[in-house]
PDB file of C-alpha atoms in Angstrom:
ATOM      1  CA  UNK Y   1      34.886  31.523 -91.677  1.00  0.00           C
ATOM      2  CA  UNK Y   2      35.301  32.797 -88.094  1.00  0.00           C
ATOM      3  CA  UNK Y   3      32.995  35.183 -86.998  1.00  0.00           C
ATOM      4  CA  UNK Y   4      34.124  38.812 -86.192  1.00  0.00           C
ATOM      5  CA  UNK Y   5      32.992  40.861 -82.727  1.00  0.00           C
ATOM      6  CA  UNK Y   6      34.104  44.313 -82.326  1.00  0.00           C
ATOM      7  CA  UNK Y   7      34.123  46.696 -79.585  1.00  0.00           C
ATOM      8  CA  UNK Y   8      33.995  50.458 -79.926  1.00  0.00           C
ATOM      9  CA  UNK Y   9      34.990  52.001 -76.589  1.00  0.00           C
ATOM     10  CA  UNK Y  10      35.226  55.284 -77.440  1.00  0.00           C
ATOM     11  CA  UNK Y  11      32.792  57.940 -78.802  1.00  0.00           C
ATOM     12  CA  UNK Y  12      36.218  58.688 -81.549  1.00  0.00           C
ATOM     13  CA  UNK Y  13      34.246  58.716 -85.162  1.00  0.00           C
ATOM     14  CA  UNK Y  14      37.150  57.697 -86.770  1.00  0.00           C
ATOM     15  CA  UNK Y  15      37.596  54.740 -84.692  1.00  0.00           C
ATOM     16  CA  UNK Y  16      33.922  53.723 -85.083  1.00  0.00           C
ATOM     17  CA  UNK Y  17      33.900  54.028 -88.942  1.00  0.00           C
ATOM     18  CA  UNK Y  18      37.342  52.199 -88.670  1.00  0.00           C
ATOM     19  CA  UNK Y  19      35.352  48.762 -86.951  1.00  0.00           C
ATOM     20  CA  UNK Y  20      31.953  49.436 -89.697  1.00  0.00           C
ATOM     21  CA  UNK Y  21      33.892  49.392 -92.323  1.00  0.00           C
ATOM     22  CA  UNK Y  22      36.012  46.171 -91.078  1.00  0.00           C
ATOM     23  CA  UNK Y  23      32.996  44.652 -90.115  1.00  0.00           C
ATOM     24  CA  UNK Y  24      30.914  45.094 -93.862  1.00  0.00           C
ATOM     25  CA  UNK Y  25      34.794  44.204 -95.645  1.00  0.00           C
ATOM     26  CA  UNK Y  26      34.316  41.029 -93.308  1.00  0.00           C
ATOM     27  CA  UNK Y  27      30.108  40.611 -94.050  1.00  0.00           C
ATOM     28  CA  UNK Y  28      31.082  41.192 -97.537  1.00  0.00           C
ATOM     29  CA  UNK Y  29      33.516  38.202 -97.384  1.00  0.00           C
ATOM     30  CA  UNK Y  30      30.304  35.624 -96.376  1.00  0.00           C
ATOM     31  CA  UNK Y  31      31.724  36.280 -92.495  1.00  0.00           C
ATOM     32  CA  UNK Y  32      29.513  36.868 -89.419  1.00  0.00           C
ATOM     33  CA  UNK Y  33      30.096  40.280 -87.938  1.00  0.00           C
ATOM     34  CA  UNK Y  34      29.390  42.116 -84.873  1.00  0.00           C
ATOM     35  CA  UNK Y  35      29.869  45.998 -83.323  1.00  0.00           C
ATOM     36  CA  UNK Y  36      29.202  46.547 -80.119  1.00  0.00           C
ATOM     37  CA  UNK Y  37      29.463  50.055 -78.404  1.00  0.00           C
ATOM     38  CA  UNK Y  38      30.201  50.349 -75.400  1.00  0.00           C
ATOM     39  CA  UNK Y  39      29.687  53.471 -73.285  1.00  0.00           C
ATOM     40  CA  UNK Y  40      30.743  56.384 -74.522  1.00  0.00           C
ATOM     41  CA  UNK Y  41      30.208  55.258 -78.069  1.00  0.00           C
ATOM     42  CA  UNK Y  42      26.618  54.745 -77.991  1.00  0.00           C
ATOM     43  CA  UNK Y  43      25.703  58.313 -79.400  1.00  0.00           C
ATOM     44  CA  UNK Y  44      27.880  56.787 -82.923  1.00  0.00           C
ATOM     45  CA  UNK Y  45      24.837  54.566 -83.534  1.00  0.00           C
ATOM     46  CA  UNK Y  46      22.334  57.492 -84.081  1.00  0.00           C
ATOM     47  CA  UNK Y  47      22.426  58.404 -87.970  1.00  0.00           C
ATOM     48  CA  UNK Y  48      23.327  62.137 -88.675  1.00  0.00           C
ATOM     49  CA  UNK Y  49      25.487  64.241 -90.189  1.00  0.00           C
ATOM     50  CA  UNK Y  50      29.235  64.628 -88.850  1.00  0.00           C
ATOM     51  CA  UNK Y  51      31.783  67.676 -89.396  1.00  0.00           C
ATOM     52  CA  UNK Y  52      33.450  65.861 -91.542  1.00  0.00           C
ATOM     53  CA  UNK Y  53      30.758  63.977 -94.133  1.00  0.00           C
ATOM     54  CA  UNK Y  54      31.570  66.608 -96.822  1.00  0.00           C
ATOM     55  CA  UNK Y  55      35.359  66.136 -97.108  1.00  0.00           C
ATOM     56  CA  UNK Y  56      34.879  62.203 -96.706  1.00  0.00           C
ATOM     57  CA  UNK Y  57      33.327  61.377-100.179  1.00  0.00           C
ATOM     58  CA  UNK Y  58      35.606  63.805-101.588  1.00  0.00           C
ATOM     59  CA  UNK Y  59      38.569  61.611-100.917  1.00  0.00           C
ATOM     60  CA  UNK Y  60      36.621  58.209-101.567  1.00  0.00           C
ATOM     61  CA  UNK Y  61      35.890  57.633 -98.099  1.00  0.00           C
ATOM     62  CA  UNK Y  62      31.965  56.632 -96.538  1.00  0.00           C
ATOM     63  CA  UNK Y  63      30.575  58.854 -94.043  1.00  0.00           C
ATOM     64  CA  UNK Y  64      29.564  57.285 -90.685  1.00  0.00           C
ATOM     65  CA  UNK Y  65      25.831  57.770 -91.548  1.00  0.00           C
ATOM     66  CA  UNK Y  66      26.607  55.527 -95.240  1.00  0.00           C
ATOM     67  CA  UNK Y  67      28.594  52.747 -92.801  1.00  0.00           C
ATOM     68  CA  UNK Y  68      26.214  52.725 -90.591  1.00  0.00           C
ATOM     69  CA  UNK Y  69      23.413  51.979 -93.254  1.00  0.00           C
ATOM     70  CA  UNK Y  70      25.609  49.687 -95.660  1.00  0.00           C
ATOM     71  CA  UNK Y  71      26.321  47.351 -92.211  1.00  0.00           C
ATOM     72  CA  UNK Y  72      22.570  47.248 -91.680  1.00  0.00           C
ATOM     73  CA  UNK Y  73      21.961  45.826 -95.295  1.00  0.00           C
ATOM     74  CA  UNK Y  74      24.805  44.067 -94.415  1.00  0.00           C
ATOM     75  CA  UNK Y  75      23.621  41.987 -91.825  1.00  0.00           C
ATOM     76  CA  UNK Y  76      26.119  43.301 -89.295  1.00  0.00           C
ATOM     77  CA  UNK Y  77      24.855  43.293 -85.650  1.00  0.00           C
ATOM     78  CA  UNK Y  78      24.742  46.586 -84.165  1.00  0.00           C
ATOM     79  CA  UNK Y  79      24.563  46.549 -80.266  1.00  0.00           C
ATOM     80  CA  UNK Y  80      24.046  48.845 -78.019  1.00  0.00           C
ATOM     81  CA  UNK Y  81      25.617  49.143 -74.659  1.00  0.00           C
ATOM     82  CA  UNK Y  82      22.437  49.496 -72.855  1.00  0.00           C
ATOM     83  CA  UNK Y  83      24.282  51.026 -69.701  1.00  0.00           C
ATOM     84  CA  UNK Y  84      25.817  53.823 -72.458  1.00  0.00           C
ATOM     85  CA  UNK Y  85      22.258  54.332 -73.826  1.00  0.00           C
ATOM     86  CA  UNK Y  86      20.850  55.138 -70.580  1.00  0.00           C
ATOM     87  CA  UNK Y  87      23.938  57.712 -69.589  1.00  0.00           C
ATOM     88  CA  UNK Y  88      23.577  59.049 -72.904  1.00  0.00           C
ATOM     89  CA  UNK Y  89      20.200  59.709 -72.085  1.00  0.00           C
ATOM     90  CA  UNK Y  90      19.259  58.318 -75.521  1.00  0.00           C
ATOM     91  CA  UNK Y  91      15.932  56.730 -76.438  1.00  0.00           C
ATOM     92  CA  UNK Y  92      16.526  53.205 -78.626  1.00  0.00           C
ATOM     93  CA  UNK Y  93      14.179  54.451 -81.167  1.00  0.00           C
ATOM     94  CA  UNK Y  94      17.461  57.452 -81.939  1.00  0.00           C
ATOM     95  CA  UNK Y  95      19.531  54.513 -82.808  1.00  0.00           C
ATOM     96  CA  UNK Y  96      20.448  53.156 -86.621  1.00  0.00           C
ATOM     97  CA  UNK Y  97      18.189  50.744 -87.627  1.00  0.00           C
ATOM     98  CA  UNK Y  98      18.837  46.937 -86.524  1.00  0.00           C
ATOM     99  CA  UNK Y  99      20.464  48.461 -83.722  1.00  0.00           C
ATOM    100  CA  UNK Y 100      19.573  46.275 -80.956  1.00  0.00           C
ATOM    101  CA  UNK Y 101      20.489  46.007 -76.969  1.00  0.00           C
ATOM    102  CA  UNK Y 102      23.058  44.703 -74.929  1.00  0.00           C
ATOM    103  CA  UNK Y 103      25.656  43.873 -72.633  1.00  0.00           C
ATOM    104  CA  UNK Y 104      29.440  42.878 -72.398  1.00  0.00           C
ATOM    105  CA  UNK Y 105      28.036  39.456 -70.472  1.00  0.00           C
ATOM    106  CA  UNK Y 106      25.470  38.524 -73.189  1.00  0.00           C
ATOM    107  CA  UNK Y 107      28.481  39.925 -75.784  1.00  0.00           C
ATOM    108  CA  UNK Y 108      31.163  37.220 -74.214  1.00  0.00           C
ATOM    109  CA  UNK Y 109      28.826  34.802 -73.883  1.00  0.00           C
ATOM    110  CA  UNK Y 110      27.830  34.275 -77.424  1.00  0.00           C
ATOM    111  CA  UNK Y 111      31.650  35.207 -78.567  1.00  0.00           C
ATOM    112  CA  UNK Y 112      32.101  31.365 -79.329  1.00  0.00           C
ATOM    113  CA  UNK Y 113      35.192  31.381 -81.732  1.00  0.00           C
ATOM    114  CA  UNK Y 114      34.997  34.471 -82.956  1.00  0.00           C
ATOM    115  CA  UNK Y 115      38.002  37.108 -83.598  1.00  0.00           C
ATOM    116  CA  UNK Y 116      37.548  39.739 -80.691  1.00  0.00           C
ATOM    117  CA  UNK Y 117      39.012  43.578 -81.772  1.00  0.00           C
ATOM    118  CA  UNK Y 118      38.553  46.597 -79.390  1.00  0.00           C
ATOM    119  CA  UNK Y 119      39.000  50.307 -80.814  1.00  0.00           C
TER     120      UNK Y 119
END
């Protein structure tokens, strides 16, 4: 199976529990996945509560914090823009656990044949 890189762009929570939730379905399915966040979307990868994480499991949905933690058992790779971490004026130690560093060159690089989605 072909490996699976994503790219959050955005800091949009919907859009970054959109590309955790596609990358465990494609974990789940014995596939290779990847999110990276880029930018703006760095804050996503430090666990917390969201305005929204009571309504969520009401309606049978996982709250960011749960996706984020279900990838890591996963064995999704969560990267870290490490341009976005520094403008976020985050330490790495804030982010999700597995969480590790990176860059769109070392991201292409390794890409290989692997689907590529932005959100």
């Amino acid at each position: 199976m072909r490996g699976l890189t994503l790219i959050v762009a955005t800091g949009d929570i919907e859009r970054f529990r959109a590309a955790l939730a596609l990358a465990c379905a494609h974990a789940a399915l014995g596939g290779q996945a990847r999110v990276y966040a880029h930018e703006a979307a760095v804050p996503l990868l430090v666990p917390g509560a969201d305005p929204d994480d009571t309504a969520l499991p009401a309606h049978g949905f996982a709250t960011r914090a749960q996706l984020l933690a279900e990838a890591h058992q996963a064995g999704v790779r969560l990267i870290a823009c490490q341009t976005g971490l520094a403008a976020a004026g985050l330490s790495f130690d804030a982010l999700a656990a597995g969480t590790e560093p990176g860059g769109l060159i070392s991201l292409m690089a390794e890409l290989g044949n692997d689907r590529l989605v932005a959100f």
